[in-house]
Coordinates of C-alpha atoms and ligand atoms in Angstrom, one line a residue:
X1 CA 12.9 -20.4 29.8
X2 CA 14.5 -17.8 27.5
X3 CA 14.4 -17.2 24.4
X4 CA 15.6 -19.9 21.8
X5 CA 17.4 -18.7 18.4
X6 CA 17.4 -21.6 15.7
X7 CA 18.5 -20.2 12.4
X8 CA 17.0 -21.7 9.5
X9 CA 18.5 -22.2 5.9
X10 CA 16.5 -20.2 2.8
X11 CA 15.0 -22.5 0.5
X12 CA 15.4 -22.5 -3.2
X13 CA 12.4 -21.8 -5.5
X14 CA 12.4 -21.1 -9.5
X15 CA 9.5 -18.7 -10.1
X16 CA 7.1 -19.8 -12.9
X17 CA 9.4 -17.5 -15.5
X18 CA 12.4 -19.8 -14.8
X19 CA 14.3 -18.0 -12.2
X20 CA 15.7 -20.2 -9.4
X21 CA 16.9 -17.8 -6.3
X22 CA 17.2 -18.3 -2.4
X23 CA 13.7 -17.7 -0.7
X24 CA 14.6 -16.8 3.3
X25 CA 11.4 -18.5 5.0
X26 CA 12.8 -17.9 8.5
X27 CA 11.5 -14.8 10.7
X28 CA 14.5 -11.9 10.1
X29 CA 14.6 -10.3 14.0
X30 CA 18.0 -9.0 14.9
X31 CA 19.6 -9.6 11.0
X32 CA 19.2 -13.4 11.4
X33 CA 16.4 -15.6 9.6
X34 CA 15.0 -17.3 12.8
X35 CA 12.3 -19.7 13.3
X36 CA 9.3 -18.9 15.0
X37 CA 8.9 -20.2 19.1
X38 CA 6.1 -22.2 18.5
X39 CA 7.8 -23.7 15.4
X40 CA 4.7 -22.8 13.4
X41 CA 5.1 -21.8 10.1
X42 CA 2.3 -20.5 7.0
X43 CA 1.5 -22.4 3.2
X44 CA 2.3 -19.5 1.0
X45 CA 0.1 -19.4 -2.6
X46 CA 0.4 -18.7 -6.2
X47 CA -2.7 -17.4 -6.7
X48 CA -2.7 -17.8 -10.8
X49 CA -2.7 -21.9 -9.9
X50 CA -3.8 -22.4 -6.2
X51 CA -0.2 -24.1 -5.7
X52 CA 1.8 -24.2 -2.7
X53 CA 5.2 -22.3 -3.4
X54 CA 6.9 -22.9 0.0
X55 CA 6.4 -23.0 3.9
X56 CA 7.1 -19.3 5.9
X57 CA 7.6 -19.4 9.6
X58 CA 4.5 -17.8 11.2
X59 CA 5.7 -15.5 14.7
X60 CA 4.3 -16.3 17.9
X61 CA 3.8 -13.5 20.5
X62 CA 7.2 -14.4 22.1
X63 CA 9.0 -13.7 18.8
X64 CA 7.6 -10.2 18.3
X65 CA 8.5 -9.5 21.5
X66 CA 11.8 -10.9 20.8
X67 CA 12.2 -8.5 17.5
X68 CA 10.7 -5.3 20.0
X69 CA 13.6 -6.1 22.2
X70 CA 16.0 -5.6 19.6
X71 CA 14.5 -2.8 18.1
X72 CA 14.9 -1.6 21.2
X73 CA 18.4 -2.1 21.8
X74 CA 19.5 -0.7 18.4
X75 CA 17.5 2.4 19.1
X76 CA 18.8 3.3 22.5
X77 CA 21.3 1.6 23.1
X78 CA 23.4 1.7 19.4
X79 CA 24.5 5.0 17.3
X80 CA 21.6 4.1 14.7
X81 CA 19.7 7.3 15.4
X82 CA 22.2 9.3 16.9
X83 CA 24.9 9.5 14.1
X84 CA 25.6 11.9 11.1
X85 CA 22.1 11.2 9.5
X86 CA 24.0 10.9 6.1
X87 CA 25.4 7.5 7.2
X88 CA 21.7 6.2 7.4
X89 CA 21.2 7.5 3.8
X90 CA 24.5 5.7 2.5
X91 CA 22.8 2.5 3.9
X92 CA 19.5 3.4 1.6
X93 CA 21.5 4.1 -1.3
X94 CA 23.1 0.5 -0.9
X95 CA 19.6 -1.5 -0.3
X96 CA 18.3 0.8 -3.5
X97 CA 21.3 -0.1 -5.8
X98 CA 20.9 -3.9 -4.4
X99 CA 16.9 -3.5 -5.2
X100 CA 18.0 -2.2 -9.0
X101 CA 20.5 -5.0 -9.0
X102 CA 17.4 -7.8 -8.4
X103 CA 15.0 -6.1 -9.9
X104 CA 13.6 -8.9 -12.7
X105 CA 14.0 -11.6 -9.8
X106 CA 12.0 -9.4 -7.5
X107 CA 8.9 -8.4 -10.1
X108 CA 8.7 -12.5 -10.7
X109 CA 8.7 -13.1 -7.0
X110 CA 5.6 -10.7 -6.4
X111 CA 3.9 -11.8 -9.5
X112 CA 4.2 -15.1 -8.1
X113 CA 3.1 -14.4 -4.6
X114 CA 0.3 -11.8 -5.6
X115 CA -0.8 -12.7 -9.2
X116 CA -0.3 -8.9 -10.9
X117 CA 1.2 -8.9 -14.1
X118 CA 4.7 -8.7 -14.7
X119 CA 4.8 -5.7 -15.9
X120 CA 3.3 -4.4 -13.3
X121 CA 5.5 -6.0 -10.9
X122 CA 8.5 -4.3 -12.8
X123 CA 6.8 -0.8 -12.0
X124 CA 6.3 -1.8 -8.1
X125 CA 9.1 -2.7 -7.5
X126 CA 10.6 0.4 -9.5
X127 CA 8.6 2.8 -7.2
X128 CA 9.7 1.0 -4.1
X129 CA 13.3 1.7 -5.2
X130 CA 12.4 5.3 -6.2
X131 CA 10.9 5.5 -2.8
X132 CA 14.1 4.3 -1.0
X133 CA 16.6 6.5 -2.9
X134 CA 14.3 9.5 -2.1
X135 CA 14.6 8.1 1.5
X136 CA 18.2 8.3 1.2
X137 CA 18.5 12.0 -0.4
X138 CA 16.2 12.6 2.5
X139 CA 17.7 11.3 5.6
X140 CA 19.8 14.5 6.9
X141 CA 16.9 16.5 5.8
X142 CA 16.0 17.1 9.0
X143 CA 16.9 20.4 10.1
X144 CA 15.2 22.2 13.0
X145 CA 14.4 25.8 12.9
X146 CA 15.1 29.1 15.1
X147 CA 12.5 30.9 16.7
X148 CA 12.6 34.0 17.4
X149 CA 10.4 35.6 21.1
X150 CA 12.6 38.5 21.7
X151 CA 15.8 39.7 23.0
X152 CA 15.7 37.9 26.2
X153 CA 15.7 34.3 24.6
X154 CA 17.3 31.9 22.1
X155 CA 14.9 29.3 20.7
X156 CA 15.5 26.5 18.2
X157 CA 13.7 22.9 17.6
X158 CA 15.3 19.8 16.8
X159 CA 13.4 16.9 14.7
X160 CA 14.3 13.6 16.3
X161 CA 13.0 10.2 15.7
X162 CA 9.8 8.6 17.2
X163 CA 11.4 4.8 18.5
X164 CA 10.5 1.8 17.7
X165 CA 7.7 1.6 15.0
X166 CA 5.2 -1.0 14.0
X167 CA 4.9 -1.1 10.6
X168 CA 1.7 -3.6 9.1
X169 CA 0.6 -3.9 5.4
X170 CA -1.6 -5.5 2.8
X171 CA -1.3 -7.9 0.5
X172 CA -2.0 -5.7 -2.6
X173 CA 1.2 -4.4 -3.1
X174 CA 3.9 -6.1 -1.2
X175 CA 6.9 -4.5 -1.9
X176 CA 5.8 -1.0 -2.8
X177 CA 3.7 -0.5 0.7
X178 CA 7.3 -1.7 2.4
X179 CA 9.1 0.6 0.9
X180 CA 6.5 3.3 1.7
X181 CA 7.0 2.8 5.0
X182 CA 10.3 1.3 5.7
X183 CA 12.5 3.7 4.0
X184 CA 11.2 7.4 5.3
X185 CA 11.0 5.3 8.9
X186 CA 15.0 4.4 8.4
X187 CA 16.1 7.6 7.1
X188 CA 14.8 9.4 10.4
X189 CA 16.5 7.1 12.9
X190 CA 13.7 5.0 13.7
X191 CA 13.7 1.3 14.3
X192 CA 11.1 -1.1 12.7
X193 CA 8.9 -4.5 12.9
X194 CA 6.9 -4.8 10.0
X195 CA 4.3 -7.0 9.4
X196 CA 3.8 -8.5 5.7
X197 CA 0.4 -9.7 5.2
X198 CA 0.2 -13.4 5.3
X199 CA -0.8 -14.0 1.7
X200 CA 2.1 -12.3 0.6
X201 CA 5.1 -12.3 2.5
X202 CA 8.0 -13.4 0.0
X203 CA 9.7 -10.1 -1.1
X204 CA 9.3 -9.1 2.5
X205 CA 11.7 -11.6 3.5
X206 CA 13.9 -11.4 0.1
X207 CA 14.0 -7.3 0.9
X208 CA 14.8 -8.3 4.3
X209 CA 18.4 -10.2 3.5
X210 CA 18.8 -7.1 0.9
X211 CA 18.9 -4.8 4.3
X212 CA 21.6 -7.0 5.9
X213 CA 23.3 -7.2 2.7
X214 CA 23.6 -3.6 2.5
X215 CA 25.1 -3.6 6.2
X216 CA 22.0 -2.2 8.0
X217 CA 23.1 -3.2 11.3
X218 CA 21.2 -5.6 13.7
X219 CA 17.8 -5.0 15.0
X220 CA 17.4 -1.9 12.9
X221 CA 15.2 -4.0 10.5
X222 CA 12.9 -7.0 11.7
X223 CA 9.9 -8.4 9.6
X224 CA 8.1 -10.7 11.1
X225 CA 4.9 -12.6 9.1
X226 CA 2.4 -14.1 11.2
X227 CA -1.6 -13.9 11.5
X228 CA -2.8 -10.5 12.0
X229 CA -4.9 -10.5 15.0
X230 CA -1.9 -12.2 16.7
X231 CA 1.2 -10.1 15.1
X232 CA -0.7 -7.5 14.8
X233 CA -2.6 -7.4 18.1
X234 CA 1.1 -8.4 19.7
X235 CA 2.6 -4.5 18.1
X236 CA -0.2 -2.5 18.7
X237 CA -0.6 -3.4 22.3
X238 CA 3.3 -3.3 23.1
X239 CA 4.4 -0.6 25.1
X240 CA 8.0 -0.4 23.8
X241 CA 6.3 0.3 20.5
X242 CA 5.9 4.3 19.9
X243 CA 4.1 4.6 16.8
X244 CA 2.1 2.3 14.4
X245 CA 2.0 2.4 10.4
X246 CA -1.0 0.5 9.3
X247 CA -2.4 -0.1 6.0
X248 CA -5.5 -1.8 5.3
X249 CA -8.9 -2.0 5.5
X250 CA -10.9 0.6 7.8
X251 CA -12.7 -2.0 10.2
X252 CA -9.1 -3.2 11.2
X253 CA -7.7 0.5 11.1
X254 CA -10.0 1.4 13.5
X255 CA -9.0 -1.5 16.2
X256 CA -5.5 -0.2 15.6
X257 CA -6.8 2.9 16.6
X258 CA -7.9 2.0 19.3
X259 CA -5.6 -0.8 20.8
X260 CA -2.3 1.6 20.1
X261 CA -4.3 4.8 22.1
X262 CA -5.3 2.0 24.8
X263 CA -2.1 0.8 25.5
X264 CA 0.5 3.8 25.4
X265 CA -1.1 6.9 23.6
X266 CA 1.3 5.5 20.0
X267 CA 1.3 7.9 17.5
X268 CA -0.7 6.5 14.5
X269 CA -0.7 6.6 11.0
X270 CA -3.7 4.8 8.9
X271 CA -3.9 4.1 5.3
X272 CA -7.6 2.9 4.9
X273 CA -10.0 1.7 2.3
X274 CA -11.8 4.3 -0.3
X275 CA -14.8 4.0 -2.7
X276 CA -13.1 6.5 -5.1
X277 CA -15.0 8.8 -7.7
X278 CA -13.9 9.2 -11.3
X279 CA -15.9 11.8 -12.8
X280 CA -16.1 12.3 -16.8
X281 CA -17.2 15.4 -17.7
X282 CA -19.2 16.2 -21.4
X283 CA -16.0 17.8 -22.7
X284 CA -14.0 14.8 -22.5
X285 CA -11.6 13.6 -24.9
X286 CA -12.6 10.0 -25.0
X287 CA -9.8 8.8 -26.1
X288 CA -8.0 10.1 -23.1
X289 CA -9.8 8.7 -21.0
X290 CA -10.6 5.6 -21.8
X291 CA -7.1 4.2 -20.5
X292 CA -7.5 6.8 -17.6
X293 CA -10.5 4.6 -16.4
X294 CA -9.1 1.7 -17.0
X295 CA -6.0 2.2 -15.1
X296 CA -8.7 3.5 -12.5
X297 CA -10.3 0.6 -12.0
X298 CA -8.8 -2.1 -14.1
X299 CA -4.7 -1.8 -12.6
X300 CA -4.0 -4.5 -10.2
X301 CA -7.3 -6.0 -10.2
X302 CA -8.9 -3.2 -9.0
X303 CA -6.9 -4.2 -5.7
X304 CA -5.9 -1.2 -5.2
X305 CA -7.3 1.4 -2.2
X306 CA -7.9 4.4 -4.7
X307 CA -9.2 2.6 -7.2
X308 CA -11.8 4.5 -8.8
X309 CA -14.6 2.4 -8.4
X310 CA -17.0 4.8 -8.8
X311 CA -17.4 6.6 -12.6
X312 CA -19.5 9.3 -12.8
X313 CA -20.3 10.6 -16.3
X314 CA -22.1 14.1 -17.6
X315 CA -25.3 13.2 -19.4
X316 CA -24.2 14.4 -22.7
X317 CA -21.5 12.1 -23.0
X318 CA -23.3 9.3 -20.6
X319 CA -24.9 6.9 -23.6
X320 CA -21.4 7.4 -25.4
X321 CA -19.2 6.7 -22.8
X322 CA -20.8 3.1 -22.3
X323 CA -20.4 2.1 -25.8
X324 CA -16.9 3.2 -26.0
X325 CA -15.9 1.4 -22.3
X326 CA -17.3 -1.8 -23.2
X327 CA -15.5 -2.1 -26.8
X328 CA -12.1 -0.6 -25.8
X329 CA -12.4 -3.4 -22.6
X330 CA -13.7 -6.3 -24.6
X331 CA -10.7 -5.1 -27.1
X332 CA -7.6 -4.9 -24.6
X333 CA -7.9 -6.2 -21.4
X334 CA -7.0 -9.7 -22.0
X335 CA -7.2 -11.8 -18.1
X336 CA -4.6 -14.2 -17.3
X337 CA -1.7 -16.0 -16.8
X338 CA 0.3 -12.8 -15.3
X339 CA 3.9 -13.7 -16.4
X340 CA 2.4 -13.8 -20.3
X341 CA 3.5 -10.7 -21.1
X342 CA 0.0 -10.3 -23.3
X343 CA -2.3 -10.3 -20.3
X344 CA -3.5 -7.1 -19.1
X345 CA -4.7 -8.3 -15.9
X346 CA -3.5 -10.9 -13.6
X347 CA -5.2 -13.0 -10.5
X348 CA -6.7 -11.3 -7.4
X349 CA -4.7 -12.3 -4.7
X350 CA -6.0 -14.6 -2.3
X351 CA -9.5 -17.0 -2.4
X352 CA -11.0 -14.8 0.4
X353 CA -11.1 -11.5 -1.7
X354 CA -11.9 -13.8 -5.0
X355 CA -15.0 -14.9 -3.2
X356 CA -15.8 -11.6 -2.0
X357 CA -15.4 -9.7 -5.4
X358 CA -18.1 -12.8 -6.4
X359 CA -20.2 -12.0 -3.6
X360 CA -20.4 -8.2 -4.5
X361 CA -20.8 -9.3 -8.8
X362 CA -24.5 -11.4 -7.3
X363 CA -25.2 -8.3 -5.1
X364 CA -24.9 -5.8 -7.8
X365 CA -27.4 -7.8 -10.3
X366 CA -29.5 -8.7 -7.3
X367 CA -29.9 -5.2 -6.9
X368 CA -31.1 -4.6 -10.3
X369 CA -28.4 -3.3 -12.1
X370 CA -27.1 -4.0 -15.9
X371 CA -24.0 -5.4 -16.7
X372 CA -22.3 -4.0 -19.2
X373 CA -19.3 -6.5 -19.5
X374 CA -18.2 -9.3 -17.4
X375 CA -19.6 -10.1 -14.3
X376 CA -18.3 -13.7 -14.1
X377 CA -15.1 -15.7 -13.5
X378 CA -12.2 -15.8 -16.3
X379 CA -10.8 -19.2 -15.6
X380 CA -12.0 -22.5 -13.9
X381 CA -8.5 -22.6 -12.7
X382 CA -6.7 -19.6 -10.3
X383 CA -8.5 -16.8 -9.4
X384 CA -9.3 -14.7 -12.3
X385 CA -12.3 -12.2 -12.6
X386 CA -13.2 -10.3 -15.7
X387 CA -13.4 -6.9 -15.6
X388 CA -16.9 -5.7 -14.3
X389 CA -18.5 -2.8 -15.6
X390 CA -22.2 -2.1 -14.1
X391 CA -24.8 0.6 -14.8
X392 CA -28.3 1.4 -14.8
X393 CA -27.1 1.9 -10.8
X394 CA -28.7 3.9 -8.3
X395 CA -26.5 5.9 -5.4
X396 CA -28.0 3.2 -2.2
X397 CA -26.8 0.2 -3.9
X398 CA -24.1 -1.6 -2.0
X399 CA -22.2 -2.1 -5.3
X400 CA -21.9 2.1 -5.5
X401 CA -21.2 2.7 -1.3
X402 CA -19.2 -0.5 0.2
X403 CA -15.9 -1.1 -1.2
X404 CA -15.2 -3.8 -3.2
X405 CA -11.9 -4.1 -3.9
X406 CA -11.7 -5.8 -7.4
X407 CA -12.1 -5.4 -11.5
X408 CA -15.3 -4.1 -10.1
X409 CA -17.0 -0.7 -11.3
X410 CA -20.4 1.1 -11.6
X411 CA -21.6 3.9 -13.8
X412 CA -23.7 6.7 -12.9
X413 CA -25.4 9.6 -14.7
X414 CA -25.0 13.4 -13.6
X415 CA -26.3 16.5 -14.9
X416 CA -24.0 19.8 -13.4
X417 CA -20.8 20.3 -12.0
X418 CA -22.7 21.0 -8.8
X419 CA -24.2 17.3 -9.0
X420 CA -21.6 15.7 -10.0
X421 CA -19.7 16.9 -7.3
X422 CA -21.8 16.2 -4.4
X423 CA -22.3 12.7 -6.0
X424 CA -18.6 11.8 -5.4
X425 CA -18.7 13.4 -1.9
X426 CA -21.4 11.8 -0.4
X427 CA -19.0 8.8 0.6
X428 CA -18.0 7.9 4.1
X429 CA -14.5 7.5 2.4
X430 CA -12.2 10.1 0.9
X431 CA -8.7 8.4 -0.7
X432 CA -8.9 9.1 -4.5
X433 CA -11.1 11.0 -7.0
X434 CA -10.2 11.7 -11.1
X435 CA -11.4 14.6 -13.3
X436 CA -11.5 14.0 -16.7
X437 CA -12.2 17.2 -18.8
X438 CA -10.0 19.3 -21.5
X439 CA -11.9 23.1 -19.8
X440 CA -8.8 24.0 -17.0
X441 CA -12.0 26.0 -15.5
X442 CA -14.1 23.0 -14.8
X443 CA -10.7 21.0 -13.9
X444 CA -9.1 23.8 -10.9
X445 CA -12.8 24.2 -9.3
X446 CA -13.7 20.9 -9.2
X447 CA -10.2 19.8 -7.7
X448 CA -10.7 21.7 -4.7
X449 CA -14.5 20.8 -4.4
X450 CA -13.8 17.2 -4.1
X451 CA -13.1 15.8 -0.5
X452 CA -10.2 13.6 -1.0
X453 CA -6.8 13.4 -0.3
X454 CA -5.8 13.0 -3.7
X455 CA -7.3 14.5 -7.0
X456 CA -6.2 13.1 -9.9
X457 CA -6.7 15.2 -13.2
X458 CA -6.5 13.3 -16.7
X459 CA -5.2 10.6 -15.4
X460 CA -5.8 8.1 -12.8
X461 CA -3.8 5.9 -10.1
X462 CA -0.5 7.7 -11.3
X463 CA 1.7 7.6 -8.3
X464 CA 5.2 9.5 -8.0
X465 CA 7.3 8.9 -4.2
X466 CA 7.7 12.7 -4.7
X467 CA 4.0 13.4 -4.3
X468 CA 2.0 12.6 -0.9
X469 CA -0.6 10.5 -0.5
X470 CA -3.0 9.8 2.2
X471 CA -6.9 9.7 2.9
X472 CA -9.6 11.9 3.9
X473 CA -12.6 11.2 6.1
X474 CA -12.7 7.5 6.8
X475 CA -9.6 6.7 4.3
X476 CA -7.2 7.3 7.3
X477 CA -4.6 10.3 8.4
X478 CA -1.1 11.3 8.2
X479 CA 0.6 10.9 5.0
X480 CA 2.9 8.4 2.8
X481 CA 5.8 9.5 0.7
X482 CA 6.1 13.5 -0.4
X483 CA 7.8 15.7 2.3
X484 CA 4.6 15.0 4.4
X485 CA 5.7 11.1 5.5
X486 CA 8.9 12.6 7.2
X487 CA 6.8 14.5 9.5
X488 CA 5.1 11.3 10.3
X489 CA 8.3 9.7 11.4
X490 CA 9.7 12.4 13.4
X491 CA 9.1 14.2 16.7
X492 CA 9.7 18.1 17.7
X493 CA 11.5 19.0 20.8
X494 CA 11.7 22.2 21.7
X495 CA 14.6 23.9 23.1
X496 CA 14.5 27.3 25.1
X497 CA 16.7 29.1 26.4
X498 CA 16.8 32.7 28.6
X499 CA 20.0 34.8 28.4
Ligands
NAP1 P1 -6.7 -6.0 6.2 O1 -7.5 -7.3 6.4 O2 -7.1 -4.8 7.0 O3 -5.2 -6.5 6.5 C1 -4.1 -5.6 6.4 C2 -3.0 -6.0 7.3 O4 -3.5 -6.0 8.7 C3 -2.5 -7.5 7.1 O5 -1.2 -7.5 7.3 C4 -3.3 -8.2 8.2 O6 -2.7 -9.4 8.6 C5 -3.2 -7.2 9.3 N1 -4.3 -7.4 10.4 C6 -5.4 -8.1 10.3 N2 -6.0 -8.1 11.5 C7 -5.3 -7.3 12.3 C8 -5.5 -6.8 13.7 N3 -6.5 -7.1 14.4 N4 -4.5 -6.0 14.2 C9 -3.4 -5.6 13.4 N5 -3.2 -6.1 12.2 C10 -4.2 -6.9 11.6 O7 -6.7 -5.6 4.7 P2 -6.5 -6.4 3.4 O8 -7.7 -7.2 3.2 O9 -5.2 -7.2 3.5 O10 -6.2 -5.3 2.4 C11 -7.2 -4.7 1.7 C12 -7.6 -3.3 2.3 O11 -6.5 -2.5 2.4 C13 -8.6 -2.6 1.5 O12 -9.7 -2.1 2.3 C14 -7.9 -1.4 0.9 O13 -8.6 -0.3 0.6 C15 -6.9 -1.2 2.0 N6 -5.7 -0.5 1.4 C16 -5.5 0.8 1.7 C17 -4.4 1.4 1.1 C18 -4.1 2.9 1.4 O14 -3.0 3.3 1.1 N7 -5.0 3.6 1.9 C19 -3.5 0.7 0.4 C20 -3.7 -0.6 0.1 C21 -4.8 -1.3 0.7 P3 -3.1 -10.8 7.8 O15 -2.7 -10.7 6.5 O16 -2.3 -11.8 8.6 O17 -4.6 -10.9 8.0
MG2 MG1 0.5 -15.5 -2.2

């Protein structure tokens, strides 16, 4: 039996802050919302009340090999990739005017999906369309070069696009980790599945009838939401599928690893968990940092993959540090209700990670250490968790090495630069790391001494689409945004010829 299309009709949905838009629920393969073979479909959550907001389809392995098929055909057998590579950017500039357009609508739908703030949401999905326009600007950036051997020879190279790429993501920033990957992967040529995480798939599918909208033509984009080990196990083992985009945690990054190599050698990029040092040195200006840390560990929950969930402060400022981070917490960071514009801090995002970030909270004082503030739940209802703040810790705990992934952090004590240093490095992980001093000295050296793909320096979590970002050690390879993602997306053929 072939393959049966059955459209299906969005559904409309008023977000808690009033406002009532089309949700597509169906599978988007080939620029049509579809439903899935198996006719199987996925109770999405708010997490702030543990309601059901609406019914996805969920993909069976028929339907991704469905969307692979018309990846395929857009990529080989349409001018997609081929054509002046400014056409592809006039696409992006569309989507990212048609982003700007729903901007509010989209913020309310991830703060309804995932629980972060609103105001929050308004800066995701502001990055995501910053991310998309650069995409754009980028698209016919891709120039070879001339090399030169000698009189007997012309040489040149020309950067072309990879194929069809699997694209899977988390659930901790919906939108923004799309648009990370979706619009450098677009502006080279490339055709893409994703695969939203299945707490989270609404703006996936809303961004989805953006792209047609725009007139990105058929099969160029497909998302496709569906359990990971299925979906996800169905793209990294397909052998039409040349490269993978994965972001996530490192136990799955490393079966995508090694599922894509088993199956047909796909090139690989891996985003990956982090344990992420923030270190405070004596010269500090406290007042600087104080929000620095927060937005370290505090921003989205702590649900973010360079959180800096590890604070490491200089002995002479140690004792004053831990007075001032439990006052200026207790003062500002209200939990709850994310669309109340008052709330610093929403809900984490699905039960499974609530429970965890609990499980880790019972660890950390079963291990002996002090709790500075918080340490229990928020609310009876949703899934809030205050922010955590331990100390008193020593470096073997499982609260300092495992991540965590949550409004979760510990405090230790160093004595010299040297110390301090080697503190933060001995991780398995290597995503983020923060400096907080006012001496440029201390600031430059300690940059490069630290093993991690991004340093941050007075100031924490602060991302720009202009600026790359990727991990270190077990945090993953290859890169996102910056320059450095469109070397991730394209290929080099060499041409060479003897006169
Ligand atoms: P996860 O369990 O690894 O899931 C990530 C994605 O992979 C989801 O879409 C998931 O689908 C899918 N997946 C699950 N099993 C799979 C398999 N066997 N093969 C292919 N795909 C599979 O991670 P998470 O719990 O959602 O996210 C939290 C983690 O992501 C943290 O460790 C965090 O550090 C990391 N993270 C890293 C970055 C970065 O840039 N480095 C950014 C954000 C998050 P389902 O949703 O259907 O399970
Ligand atoms: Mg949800």
């Amino acid at each position: 039996m072939g393959y049966k299309i059955v459209e299906i009709a969005p559904k409309s949905i008023t977000t808690p802050n009033g406002i009532t838009y089309e949700q597509p629920v169906g599978l988007f393969i080939n620029n049509q919302f579809i439903k899935s073979q198996n006719e199987k479909t996925m109770a999405i959550e708010n997490p702030s009340t543990g309601e059901n907001v609406v019914e996805v389809c969920s993909a069976a392995k028929e339907d991704v090999d469905y969307a692979v098929d018309c990846a395929e055909h857009a990529f080989e057998k349409t001018d997609w990739a081929s054509q002046d590579p400014r056409i592809r950017g006039r696409y992006l500039s569309k989507l990212a005017d048609l982003m700007e357009e729903n901007l509010e609508l989209m913020a309310s739908i991830e703060t309804m999906d995932n629980g972060k703030t609103i105001a929050l949401s308004r800066g995701d999905v502001q990055l995501a369309i910053d991310c998309i326009r650069d995409a754009a600007a980028y698209s016919d950036k891709t120039d070879g070069r001339s090399v030169n051997t000698g009189d007997g020879y012309v040489n040149y190279t020309i950067r072309e696009p990879i194929g069809v790429c699997g694209q899977i993501i988390p659930w901790n920033f919906p939108l923004m980790m799309l648009a990370w990957k979706v619009g450098p992967a677009l502006a080279m040529g490339n055709c893409i599945i994703l695969k939203p995480a299945s707490a989270t798939p609404l703006n996936a599918l809303f961004f989805a009838s953006l792209t047609k909208k725009a007139g990105i033509p058929d099969g160029v984009v497909n998302i496709v939401p569906g359990p990971g080990g299925m979906v996800g196990t169905a793209l990294t083992t397909h052998p039409k599928v040349r490269k993978v985009a994965f972001t996530g945690s490192t136990d799955i990054g490393k079966d995508i690893a090694v599922k894509s190599s088993g199956s047909n050698l796909k090139k690989i990029t891996l985003e990956l968990g982090g344990k992420s040092a923030h270190l405070v040195f004596d010269d500090a200006d406290l007042e600087k940092t104080l929000p620095n840390l927060v937005n370290g560990i505090f921003k989205n929950a702590g649900q973010i993959c360079s959180s800096g969930s590890r604070i490491y402060a200089q002995a002479g400022i140690y004792d004053k540090l831990l007075a001032a981070f439990k006052e200026y917490i207790e003062k500002n960071l209200k939990v709850g209700d994310p669309f109340d514009e008052s709330n610093f801090q929403g809900a984490i995002t699905n039960k499974e990670q609530y429970n965890t970030i609990l499980k880790y909270i019972n660890i950390g004082k079963d291990e002996g250490a002090k709790v500075l503030t918080g340490g229990k739940v928020a609310s009876e209802k949703g899934y809030f968790i205050k922010p955590t703040v331990f100390y008193d810790v020593n470096e073997d705990m499982r609260i300092v090495k495992e991540e965590i992934f949550g409004p979760c952090v510990t405090i230790s004590k160093f004595e010299t630069i040297e110390d301090g240093v080697a503190m933060a490095n001995d991780s398995e992980f290597g995503l983020g790391a923060g400096i907080e001093t006012e001496n440029l000295s201390t600031a430059l050296k300690v940059a490069k001494m630290l093993h991690s793909g991004t340093v941050w320096i007075n100031t924490y979590n602060d991302f720009d689409s202009r600026v790359p970002f990727g991990g270190y050690k077990q945090s993953g390879y290859g890169r996102e945004m910056g320059s450095e993602v469109y070397e991730c997306y394209t290929q080099t053929k060499a041409v060479r010829i003897k006169l």
